[in-house]
Coordinates of C-alpha atoms in Angstrom, one line a residue:
M1 CA 150.3 -66.4 -72.6
A2 CA 150.7 -66.9 -68.9
C3 CA 147.0 -65.9 -68.4
S4 CA 145.7 -68.3 -71.0
S5 CA 147.8 -71.2 -69.6
G6 CA 146.7 -70.3 -66.1
Y7 CA 143.1 -70.4 -67.2
Y8 CA 143.6 -73.7 -69.1
S9 CA 145.2 -75.2 -65.9
Y10 CA 142.1 -74.0 -64.0
T11 CA 139.8 -75.8 -66.4
I12 CA 141.9 -79.0 -65.9
V13 CA 141.5 -78.9 -62.1
A14 CA 137.8 -78.0 -62.5
G15 CA 137.3 -81.1 -64.6
R16 CA 136.4 -79.3 -67.9
T17 CA 139.6 -80.3 -69.7
K18 CA 141.4 -83.6 -69.9
P19 CA 144.8 -82.6 -71.4
S20 CA 146.8 -84.8 -73.8
R21 CA 149.6 -86.2 -71.6
S22 CA 152.1 -86.8 -74.5
S23 CA 151.6 -83.4 -76.1
Y24 CA 152.3 -81.4 -72.9
W25 CA 155.3 -83.4 -71.9
I26 CA 156.7 -83.1 -75.5
W27 CA 156.0 -79.4 -75.5
T28 CA 157.8 -79.0 -72.2
F29 CA 160.8 -80.9 -73.5
L30 CA 160.8 -79.0 -76.8
S31 CA 160.3 -75.6 -75.2
I32 CA 163.6 -76.2 -73.3
L33 CA 165.4 -77.1 -76.5
I34 CA 163.9 -74.3 -78.5
G35 CA 164.8 -71.9 -75.7
A36 CA 168.4 -73.2 -76.0
S37 CA 168.3 -72.6 -79.8
Y38 CA 167.0 -69.1 -79.1
V39 CA 169.8 -68.3 -76.7
V40 CA 172.5 -69.7 -79.1
S41 CA 171.1 -67.7 -82.0
G42 CA 171.2 -64.5 -79.9
A43 CA 167.4 -64.0 -80.1
E44 CA 166.1 -61.5 -77.6
N45 CA 162.7 -62.9 -76.9
W46 CA 163.8 -66.0 -75.0
Q47 CA 161.6 -65.0 -72.0
F48 CA 158.5 -65.9 -74.0
I49 CA 159.9 -69.5 -74.5
A50 CA 160.8 -69.7 -70.8
V51 CA 157.3 -68.8 -69.7
N52 CA 155.9 -71.3 -72.3
A53 CA 158.2 -74.1 -70.9
G54 CA 157.1 -73.3 -67.4
W55 CA 153.4 -73.5 -68.1
S56 CA 153.8 -76.6 -70.3
L57 CA 155.5 -78.3 -67.4
I58 CA 152.7 -77.3 -65.0
I59 CA 150.0 -78.6 -67.5
A60 CA 152.1 -81.8 -68.1
L61 CA 152.2 -82.4 -64.3
L62 CA 148.5 -81.8 -64.1
S63 CA 148.0 -84.2 -67.0
L64 CA 149.4 -87.1 -64.8
R65 CA 146.3 -86.8 -62.6
Y66 CA 143.7 -85.3 -64.8
G67 CA 144.8 -86.3 -68.4
E68 CA 142.9 -88.3 -70.9
G69 CA 143.3 -92.1 -70.9
D70 CA 145.4 -94.5 -68.8
S71 CA 148.2 -95.1 -71.3
L72 CA 149.6 -93.6 -74.5
N73 CA 147.5 -94.3 -77.6
R74 CA 148.8 -94.6 -81.1
H75 CA 148.8 -90.8 -81.8
D76 CA 150.7 -90.3 -78.6
K77 CA 153.3 -92.9 -79.4
I78 CA 153.9 -91.4 -82.9
A79 CA 154.3 -87.9 -81.4
V80 CA 156.6 -89.1 -78.6
S81 CA 158.7 -91.2 -81.1
I82 CA 159.3 -88.3 -83.4
A83 CA 160.0 -85.9 -80.6
L84 CA 162.6 -88.4 -79.2
A85 CA 164.1 -88.9 -82.7
S86 CA 164.5 -85.2 -83.0
L87 CA 166.9 -85.0 -80.0
P88 CA 169.9 -86.7 -81.7
V89 CA 169.3 -84.7 -84.8
W90 CA 169.3 -81.5 -82.7
A91 CA 172.5 -82.6 -80.8
A92 CA 174.2 -83.6 -84.1
L93 CA 173.5 -80.1 -85.6
A94 CA 174.8 -78.5 -82.4
C95 CA 178.1 -80.5 -82.7
I96 CA 178.6 -80.4 -86.5
L97 CA 177.7 -76.8 -87.4
P98 CA 179.3 -73.6 -86.0
K99 CA 177.2 -72.1 -83.2
A100 CA 175.7 -69.3 -85.2
E101 CA 174.9 -71.5 -88.2
A102 CA 173.4 -74.3 -86.1
A103 CA 170.8 -72.2 -84.4
F104 CA 168.2 -72.0 -87.1
P105 CA 168.4 -75.7 -88.3
M106 CA 168.2 -76.8 -84.7
F107 CA 165.1 -74.6 -84.2
F108 CA 163.6 -76.0 -87.4
V109 CA 164.0 -79.6 -86.2
Q110 CA 162.3 -78.8 -82.9
M111 CA 159.4 -77.0 -84.7
V112 CA 158.8 -80.2 -86.8
A113 CA 158.6 -82.2 -83.6
D114 CA 156.4 -79.5 -82.0
A115 CA 154.0 -79.8 -84.9
V116 CA 153.8 -83.6 -84.5
A117 CA 153.0 -83.1 -80.8
C118 CA 149.8 -81.3 -81.9
I119 CA 148.5 -84.5 -83.5
P120 CA 147.0 -85.9 -80.3
V121 CA 145.5 -82.5 -79.4
F122 CA 143.9 -82.0 -82.9
E123 CA 142.6 -85.6 -82.9
K124 CA 141.0 -85.1 -79.4
A125 CA 139.6 -81.7 -80.3
W126 CA 137.9 -83.1 -83.3
N127 CA 136.7 -86.5 -82.0
R128 CA 136.2 -85.7 -78.3
P129 CA 135.5 -82.0 -78.0
E130 CA 133.8 -82.5 -74.6
N131 CA 137.3 -83.0 -73.2
E132 CA 138.5 -79.5 -74.0
D133 CA 137.2 -76.2 -72.7
R134 CA 136.3 -73.9 -75.7
R135 CA 136.8 -70.7 -73.6
A136 CA 140.3 -71.7 -72.7
W137 CA 141.3 -72.0 -76.3
I138 CA 139.6 -68.7 -77.2
V139 CA 141.6 -67.0 -74.4
S140 CA 144.7 -68.7 -75.9
V141 CA 144.0 -67.2 -79.4
I142 CA 143.5 -63.8 -77.8
A143 CA 146.7 -64.1 -75.8
V144 CA 148.7 -64.9 -79.0
L145 CA 147.2 -61.9 -80.7
I146 CA 148.1 -59.7 -77.7
N147 CA 151.6 -61.2 -77.6
T148 CA 152.0 -60.3 -81.3
F149 CA 151.7 -56.6 -80.5
A150 CA 153.9 -56.9 -77.4
V151 CA 157.1 -58.2 -79.1
P152 CA 159.1 -55.1 -80.0
A153 CA 161.4 -56.8 -82.6
W154 CA 160.8 -60.0 -84.5
T155 CA 163.3 -62.6 -85.6
A156 CA 162.6 -65.4 -88.1
Q157 CA 162.2 -67.7 -85.1
D158 CA 159.7 -65.4 -83.5
V159 CA 157.6 -65.3 -86.6
I160 CA 157.6 -69.1 -87.1
L161 CA 157.0 -70.0 -83.4
N162 CA 154.3 -67.4 -82.8
G163 CA 152.7 -68.1 -86.1
W164 CA 152.6 -71.9 -85.3
I165 CA 151.3 -71.4 -81.8
G166 CA 148.7 -69.0 -82.9
G167 CA 147.7 -71.1 -85.9
S168 CA 147.4 -74.2 -83.8
A169 CA 145.4 -72.5 -81.1
L170 CA 143.1 -71.1 -83.8
A171 CA 142.7 -74.5 -85.4
V172 CA 141.8 -76.2 -82.1
T173 CA 139.4 -73.3 -81.3
L174 CA 137.7 -73.7 -84.7
M175 CA 137.4 -77.4 -84.3
L176 CA 135.8 -77.0 -80.9
C177 CA 133.4 -74.3 -82.0
L178 CA 132.5 -75.3 -85.6
R179 CA 133.1 -79.0 -86.1
P180 CA 130.3 -81.0 -87.6
Q181 CA 127.9 -82.7 -85.1
S182 CA 127.9 -85.9 -87.1
T183 CA 129.8 -88.9 -85.8
T184 CA 131.8 -89.2 -89.0
S185 CA 135.3 -88.0 -88.5
L186 CA 137.9 -86.9 -91.0
I187 CA 140.6 -87.5 -88.4
P188 CA 140.8 -91.2 -87.4
S189 CA 140.7 -91.8 -83.7
A190 CA 143.4 -93.7 -81.9
A191 CA 141.1 -96.6 -81.5
A192 CA 140.4 -96.8 -85.2
L193 CA 144.1 -96.7 -86.0
E194 CA 144.7 -99.6 -83.6
T195 CA 142.4 -102.0 -85.5

């Protein structure tokens, strides 16, 4: 994953990718919370989350200079709102439930917020594919496949998280490679939602 994130960062600096500001800041925030859930649950593969959080932070920082748009659009605002709303739910679960029982529900809440953070990326990949580098996403899919074989023992969290990351990367890759060339979009753009 570090190689694919490093290459993606390179494409940002090279001007081939304009990352979603909201998505990468949300993913940084969520990676830290998911990592905490992993540690609480006793999962052994927390290093994967730590590397993810570090690279998400690097891309989030790059997005401040190289990201798409000057402000948050409607998709961004929805994603940020849901991510922020997940924090008190996460904290409440941590306080109410015993530590061992809270880990998976806390993880699930963060995965929902993580999924919502993909909305701006999916919308951009479909409507503005020129702002994403196809090769970077292909490398990401390959990295997830390699990671699948590198994990020695899988927990439920590992399966869900890696399945989601791999599925999302594959979906974006397919959008960038196979999307119709027509101007008609199945995913409304942020501008369309504003009107």
